[in-house]
PDB file of C-alpha atoms in Angstrom:
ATOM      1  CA  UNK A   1       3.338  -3.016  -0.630  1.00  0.00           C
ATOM      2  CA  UNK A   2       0.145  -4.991  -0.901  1.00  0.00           C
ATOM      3  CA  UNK A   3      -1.705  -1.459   0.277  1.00  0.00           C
ATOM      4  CA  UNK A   4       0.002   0.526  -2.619  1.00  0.00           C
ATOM      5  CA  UNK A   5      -0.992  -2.305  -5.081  1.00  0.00           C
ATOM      6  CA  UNK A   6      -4.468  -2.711  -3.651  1.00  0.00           C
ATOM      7  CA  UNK A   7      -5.089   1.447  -3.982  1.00  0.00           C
ATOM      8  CA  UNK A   8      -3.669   1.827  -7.371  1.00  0.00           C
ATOM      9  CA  UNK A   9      -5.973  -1.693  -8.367  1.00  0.00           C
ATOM     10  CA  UNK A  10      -8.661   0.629  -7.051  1.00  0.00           C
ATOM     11  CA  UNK A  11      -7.870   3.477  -8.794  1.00  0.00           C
ATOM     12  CA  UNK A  12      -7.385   1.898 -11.800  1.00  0.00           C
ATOM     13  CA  UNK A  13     -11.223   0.621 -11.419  1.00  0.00           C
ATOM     14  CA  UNK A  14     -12.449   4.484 -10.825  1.00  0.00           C
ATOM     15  CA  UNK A  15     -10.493   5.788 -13.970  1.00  0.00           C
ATOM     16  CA  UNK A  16     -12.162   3.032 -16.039  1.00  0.00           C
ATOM     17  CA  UNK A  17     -15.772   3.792 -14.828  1.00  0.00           C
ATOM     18  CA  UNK A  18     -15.052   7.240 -15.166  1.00  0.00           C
ATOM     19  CA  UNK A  19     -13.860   6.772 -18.956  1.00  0.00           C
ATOM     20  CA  UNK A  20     -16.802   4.337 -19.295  1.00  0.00           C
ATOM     21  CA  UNK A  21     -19.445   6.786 -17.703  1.00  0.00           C
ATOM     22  CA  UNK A  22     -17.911  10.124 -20.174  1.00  0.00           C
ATOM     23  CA  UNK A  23     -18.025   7.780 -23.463  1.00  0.00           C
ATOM     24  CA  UNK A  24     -22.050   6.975 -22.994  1.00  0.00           C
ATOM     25  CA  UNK A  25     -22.881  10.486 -22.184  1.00  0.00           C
ATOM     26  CA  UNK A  26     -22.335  12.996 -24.673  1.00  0.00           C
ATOM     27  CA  UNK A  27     -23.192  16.009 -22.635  1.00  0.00           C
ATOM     28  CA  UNK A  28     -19.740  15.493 -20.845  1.00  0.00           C
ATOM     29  CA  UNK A  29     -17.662  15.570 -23.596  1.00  0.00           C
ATOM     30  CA  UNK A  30     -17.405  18.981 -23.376  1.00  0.00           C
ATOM     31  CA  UNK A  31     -13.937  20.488 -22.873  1.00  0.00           C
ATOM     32  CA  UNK A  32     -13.286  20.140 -18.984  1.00  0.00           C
ATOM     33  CA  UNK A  33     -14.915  16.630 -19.862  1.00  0.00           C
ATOM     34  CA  UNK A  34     -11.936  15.825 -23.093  1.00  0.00           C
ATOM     35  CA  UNK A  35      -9.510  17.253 -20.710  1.00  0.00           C
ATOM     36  CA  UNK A  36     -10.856  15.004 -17.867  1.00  0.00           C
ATOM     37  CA  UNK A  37     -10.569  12.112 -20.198  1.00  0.00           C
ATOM     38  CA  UNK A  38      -6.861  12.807 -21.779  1.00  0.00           C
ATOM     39  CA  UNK A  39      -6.092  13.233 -18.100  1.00  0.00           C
ATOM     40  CA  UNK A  40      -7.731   9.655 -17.022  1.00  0.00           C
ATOM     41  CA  UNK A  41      -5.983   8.139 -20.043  1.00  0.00           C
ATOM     42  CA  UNK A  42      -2.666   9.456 -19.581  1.00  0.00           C
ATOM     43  CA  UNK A  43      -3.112   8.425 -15.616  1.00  0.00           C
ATOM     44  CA  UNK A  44      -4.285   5.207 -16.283  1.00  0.00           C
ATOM     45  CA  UNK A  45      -2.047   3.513 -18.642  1.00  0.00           C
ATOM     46  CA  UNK A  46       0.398   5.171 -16.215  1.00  0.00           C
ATOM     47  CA  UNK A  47      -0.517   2.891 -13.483  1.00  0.00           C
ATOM     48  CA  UNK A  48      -1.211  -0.163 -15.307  1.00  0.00           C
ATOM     49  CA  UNK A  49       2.389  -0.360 -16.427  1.00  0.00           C
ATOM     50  CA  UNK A  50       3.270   0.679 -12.550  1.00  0.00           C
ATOM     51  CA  UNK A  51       1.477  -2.570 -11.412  1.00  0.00           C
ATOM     52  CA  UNK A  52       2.977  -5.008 -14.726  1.00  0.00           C
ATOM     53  CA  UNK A  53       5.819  -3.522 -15.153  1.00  0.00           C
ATOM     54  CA  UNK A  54       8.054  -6.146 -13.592  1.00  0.00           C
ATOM     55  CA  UNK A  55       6.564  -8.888 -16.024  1.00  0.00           C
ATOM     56  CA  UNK A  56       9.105  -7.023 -19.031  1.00  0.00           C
ATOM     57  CA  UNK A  57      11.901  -6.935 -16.591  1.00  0.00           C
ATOM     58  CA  UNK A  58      13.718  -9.963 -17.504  1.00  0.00           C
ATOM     59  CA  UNK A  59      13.601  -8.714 -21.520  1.00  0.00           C
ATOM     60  CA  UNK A  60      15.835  -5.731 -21.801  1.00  0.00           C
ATOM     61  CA  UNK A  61      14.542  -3.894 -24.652  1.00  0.00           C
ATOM     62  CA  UNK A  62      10.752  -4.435 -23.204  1.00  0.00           C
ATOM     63  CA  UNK A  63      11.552  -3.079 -19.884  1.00  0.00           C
ATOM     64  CA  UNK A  64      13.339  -0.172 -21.196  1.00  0.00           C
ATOM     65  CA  UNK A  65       9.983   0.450 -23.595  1.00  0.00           C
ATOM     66  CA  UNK A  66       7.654   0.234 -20.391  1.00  0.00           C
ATOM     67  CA  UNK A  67       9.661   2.746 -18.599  1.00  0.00           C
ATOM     68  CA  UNK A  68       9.844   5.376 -21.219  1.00  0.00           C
ATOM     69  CA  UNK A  69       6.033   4.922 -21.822  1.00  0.00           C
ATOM     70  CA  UNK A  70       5.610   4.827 -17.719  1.00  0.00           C
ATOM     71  CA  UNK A  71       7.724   7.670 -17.721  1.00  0.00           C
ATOM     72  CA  UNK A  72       5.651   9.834 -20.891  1.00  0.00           C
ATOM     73  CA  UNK A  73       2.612   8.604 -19.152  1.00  0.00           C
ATOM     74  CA  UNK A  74       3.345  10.194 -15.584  1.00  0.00           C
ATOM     75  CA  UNK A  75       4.324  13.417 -17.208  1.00  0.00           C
ATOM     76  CA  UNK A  76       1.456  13.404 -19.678  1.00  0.00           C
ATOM     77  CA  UNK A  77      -0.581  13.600 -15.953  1.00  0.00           C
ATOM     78  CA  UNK A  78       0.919  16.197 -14.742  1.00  0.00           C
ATOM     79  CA  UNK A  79       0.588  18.834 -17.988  1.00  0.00           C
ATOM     80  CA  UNK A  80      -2.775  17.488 -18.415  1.00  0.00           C
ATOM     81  CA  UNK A  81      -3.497  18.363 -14.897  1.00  0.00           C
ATOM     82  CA  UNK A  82      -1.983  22.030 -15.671  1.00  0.00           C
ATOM     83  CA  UNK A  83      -4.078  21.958 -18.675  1.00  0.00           C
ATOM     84  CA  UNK A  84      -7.065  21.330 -16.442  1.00  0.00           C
ATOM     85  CA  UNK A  85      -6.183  24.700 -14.357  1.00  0.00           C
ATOM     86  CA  UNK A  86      -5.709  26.448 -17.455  1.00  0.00           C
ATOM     87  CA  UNK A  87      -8.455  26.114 -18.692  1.00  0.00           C
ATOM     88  CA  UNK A  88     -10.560  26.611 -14.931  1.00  0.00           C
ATOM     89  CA  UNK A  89      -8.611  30.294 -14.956  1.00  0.00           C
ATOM     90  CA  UNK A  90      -9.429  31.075 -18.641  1.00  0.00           C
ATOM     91  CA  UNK A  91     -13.150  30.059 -17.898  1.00  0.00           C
ATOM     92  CA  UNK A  92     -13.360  32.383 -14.666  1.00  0.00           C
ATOM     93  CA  UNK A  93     -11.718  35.463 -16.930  1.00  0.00           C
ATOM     94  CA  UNK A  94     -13.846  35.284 -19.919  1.00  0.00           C
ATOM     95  CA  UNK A  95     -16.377  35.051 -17.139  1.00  0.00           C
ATOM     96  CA  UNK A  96     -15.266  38.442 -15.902  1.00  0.00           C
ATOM     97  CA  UNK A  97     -14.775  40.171 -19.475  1.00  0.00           C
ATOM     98  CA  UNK A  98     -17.948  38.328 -20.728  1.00  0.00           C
ATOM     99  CA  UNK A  99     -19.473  35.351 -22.587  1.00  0.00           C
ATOM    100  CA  UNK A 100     -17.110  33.090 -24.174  1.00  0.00           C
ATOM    101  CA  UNK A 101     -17.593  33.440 -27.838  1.00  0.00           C
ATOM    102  CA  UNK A 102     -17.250  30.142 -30.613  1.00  0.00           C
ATOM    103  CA  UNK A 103     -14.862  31.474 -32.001  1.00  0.00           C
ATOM    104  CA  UNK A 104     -12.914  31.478 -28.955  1.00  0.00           C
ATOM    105  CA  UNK A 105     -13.852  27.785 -28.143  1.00  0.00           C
ATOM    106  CA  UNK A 106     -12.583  26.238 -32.053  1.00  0.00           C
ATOM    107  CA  UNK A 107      -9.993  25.153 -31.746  1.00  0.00           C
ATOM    108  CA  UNK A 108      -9.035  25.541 -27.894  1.00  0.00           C
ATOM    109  CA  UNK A 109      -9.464  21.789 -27.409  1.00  0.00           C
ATOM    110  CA  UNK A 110      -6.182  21.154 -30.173  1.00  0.00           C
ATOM    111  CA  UNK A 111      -4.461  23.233 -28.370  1.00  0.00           C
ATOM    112  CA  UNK A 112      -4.735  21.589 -25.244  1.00  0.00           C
ATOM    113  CA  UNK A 113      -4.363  18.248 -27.040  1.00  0.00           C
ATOM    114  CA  UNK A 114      -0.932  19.435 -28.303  1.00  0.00           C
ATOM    115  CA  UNK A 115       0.377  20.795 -25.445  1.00  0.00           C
ATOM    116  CA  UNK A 116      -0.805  18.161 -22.905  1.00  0.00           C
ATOM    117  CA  UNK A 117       0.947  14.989 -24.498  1.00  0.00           C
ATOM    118  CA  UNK A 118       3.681  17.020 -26.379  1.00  0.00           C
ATOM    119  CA  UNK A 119       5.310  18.756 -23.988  1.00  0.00           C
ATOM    120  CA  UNK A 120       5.129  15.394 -22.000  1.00  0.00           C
ATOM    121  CA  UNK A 121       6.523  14.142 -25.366  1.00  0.00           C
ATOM    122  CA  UNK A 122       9.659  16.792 -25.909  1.00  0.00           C
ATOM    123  CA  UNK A 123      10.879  15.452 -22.458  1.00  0.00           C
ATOM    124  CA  UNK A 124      10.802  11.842 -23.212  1.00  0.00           C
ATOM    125  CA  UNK A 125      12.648  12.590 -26.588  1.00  0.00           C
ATOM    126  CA  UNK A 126      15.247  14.701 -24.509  1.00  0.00           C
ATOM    127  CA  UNK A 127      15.916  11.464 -22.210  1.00  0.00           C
ATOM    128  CA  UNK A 128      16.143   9.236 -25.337  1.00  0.00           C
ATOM    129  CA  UNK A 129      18.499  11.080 -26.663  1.00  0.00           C
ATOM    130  CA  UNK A 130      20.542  11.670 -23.596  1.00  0.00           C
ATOM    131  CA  UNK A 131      20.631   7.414 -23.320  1.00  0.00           C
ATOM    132  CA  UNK A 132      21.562   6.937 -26.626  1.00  0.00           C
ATOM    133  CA  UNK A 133      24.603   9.516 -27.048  1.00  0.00           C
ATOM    134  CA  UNK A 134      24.863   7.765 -23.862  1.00  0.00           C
ATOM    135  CA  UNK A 135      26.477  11.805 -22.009  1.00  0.00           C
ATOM    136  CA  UNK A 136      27.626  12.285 -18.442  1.00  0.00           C
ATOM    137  CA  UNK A 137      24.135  11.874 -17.049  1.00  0.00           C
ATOM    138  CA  UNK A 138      24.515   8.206 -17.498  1.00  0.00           C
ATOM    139  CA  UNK A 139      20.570   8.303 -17.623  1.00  0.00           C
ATOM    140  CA  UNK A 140      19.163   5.600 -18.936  1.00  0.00           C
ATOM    141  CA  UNK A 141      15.895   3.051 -18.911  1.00  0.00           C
ATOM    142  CA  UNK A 142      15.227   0.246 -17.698  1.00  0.00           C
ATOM    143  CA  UNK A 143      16.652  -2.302 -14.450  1.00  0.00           C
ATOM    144  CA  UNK A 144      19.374  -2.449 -12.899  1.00  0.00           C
ATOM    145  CA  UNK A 145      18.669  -6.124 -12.273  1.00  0.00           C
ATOM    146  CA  UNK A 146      15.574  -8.310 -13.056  1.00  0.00           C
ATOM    147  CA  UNK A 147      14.048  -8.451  -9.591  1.00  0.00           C
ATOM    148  CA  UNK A 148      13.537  -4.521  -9.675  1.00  0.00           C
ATOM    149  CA  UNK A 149      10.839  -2.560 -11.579  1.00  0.00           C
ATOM    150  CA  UNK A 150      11.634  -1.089 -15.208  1.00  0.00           C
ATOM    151  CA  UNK A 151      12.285   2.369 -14.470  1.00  0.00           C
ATOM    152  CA  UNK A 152      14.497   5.508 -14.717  1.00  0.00           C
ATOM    153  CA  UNK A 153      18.114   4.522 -13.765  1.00  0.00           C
ATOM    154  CA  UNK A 154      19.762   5.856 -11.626  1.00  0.00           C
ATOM    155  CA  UNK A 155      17.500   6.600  -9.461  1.00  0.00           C
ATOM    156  CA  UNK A 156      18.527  10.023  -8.760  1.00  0.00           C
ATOM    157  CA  UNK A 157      17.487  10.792 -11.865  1.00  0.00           C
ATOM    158  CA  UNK A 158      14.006  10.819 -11.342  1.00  0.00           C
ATOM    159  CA  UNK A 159      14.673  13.939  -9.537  1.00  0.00           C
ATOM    160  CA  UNK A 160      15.590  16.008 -12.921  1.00  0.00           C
ATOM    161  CA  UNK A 161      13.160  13.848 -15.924  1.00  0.00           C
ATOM    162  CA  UNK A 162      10.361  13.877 -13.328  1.00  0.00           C
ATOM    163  CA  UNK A 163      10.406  16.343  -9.875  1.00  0.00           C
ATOM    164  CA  UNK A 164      11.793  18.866 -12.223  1.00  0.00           C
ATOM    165  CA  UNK A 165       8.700  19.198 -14.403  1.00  0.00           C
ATOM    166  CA  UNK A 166       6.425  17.897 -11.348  1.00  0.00           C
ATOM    167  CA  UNK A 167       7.718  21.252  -9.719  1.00  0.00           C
ATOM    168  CA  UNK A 168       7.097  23.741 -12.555  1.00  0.00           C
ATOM    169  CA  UNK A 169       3.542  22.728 -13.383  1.00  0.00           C
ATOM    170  CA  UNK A 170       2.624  22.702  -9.433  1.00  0.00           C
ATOM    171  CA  UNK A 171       4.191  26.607  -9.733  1.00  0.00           C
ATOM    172  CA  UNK A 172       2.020  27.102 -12.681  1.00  0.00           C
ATOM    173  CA  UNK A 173      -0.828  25.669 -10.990  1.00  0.00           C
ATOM    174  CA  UNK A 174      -0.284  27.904  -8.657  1.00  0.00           C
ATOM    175  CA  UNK A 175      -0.487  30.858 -10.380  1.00  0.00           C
ATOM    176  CA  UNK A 176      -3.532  29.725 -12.409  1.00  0.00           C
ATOM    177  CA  UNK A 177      -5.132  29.185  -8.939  1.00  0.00           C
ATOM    178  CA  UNK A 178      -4.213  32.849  -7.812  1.00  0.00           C
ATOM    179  CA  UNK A 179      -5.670  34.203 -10.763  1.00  0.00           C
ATOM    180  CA  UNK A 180      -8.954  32.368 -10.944  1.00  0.00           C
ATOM    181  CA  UNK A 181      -9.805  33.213  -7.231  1.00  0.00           C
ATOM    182  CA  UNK A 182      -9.302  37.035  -7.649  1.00  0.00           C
ATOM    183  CA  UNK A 183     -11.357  36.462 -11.077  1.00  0.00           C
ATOM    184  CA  UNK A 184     -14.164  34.993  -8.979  1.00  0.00           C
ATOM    185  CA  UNK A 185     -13.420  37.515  -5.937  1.00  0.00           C
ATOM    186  CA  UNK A 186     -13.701  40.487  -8.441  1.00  0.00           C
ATOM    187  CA  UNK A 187     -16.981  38.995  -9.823  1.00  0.00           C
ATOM    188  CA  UNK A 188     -18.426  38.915  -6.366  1.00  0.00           C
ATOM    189  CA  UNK A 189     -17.972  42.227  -5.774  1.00  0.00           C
ATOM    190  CA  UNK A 190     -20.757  43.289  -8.422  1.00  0.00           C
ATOM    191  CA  UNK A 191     -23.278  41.246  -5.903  1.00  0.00           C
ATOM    192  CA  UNK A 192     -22.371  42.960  -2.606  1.00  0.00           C
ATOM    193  CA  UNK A 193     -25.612  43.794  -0.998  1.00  0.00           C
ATOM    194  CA  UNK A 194     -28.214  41.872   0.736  1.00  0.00           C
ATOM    195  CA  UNK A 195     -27.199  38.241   0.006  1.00  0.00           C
ATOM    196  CA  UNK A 196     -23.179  39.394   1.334  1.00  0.00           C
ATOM    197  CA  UNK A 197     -23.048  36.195   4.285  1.00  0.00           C
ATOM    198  CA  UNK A 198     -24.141  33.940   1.620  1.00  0.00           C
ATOM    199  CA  UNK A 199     -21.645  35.837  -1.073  1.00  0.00           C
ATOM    200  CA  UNK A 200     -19.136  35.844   1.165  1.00  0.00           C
ATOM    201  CA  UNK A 201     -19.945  31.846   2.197  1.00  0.00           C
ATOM    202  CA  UNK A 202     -20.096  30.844  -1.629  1.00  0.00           C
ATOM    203  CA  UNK A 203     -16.557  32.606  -2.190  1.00  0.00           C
ATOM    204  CA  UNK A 204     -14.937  30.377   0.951  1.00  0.00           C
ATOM    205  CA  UNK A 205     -16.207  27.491  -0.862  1.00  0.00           C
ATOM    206  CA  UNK A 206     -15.539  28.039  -4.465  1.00  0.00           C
ATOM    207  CA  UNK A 207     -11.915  28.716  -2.946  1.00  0.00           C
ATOM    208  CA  UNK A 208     -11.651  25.541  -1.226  1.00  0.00           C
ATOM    209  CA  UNK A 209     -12.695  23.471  -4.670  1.00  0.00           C
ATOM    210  CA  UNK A 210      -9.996  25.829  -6.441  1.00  0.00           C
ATOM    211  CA  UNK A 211      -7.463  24.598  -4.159  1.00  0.00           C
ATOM    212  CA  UNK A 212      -8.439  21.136  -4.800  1.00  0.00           C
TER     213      UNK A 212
END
């Protein structure tokens, strides 16, 4: 227990330098670097209310509050993190078909916006609902008693608000990843020649931070 709270502590830390470091330097705020800081935001507040959330536990309609917004948060993380391999596969094919025009970039950062915390969103409204017509699921928020965290109840139903979409954007991820690498492969064929150990080095490792 006291490792888990001392590493997310820690993490916490890193996402706050990390937000700190992105708002003084302009030249990050690019769009990786706005969908590195929706992701760090979304993560976060995430684990803030992971390491507090007890405090609302003994005030029903707080802890229920702090474990849909845990709950939004966690999957906020996850789309933003599909967002991020989005947008690393649509980088590598406009790579391969040619400079990225402006017209292309407008705009693409609202779209991410949208998608990344409202598709997180849709799923938090579907729970809410489900609670409040109160159907067989007998899903709800909140603690079963006050010396547990405010969370999903039952607990099996973390499998279906949270593996569930944990799954599908890993299999999207996935995908995204196959697609960037044979991008990058088919761009590497065009340098075959002299330089093809250090070609075929540089592909090994640009396939090991893809993975990542």
């Amino acid at each position: 227990q006291y490792l888990t709270l001392g590493g997310t502590a820690m993490s916490i830390l890193c996402l706050c330098a990390t937000l700190i470091v992105y708002s003084l330097f302009q030249a990050l705020r690019n769009i990786p670097g706005k969908i590195v800081i929706n992701l760090c935001i979304a993560l976060l507040i995430a684990q803030i209310l992971f390491l507090t959330n007890n405090v609302f536990a003994s005030i029903s309609i707080l802890c229920k509050v702090a474990a849909a917004i845990q709950h939004y948060c966690w999957l906020a993380t996850f789309t933003w993190m599909n967002v991020f391999a989005i947008d690393v596969t649509r980088s590598f094919v406009n790579m391969l078909k040619g400079p990225c025009t402006v017209f292309h970039q407008s705009g693409l950062i609202w779209k991410y916006i949208v998608y990344g915390w409202g598709a997180a969103l849709v799923i938090i409204l579907a729970c809410l609902i489900a609670e409040l017509l109160d159907v067989d699921m007998h899903f709800s928020y909140g603690t079963s008693y006050q010396t547990e965290p405010c969370w999903i109840q039952p607990a099996a139903m973390v499998l279906y608000t949270l593996g569930i979409p944990l799954a599908i954007v890993m299999l999207i991820n996935t995908v995204c990843f196959i697609a960037a690498l044979f991008a990058f492969l088919k761009m590497k064929q065009g340098t075959e020649g002299v330089g093809d150990n250090k070609s075929s080095g540089d592909a090994v490792i640009v396939s090991i931070k893809l993975s990542l």
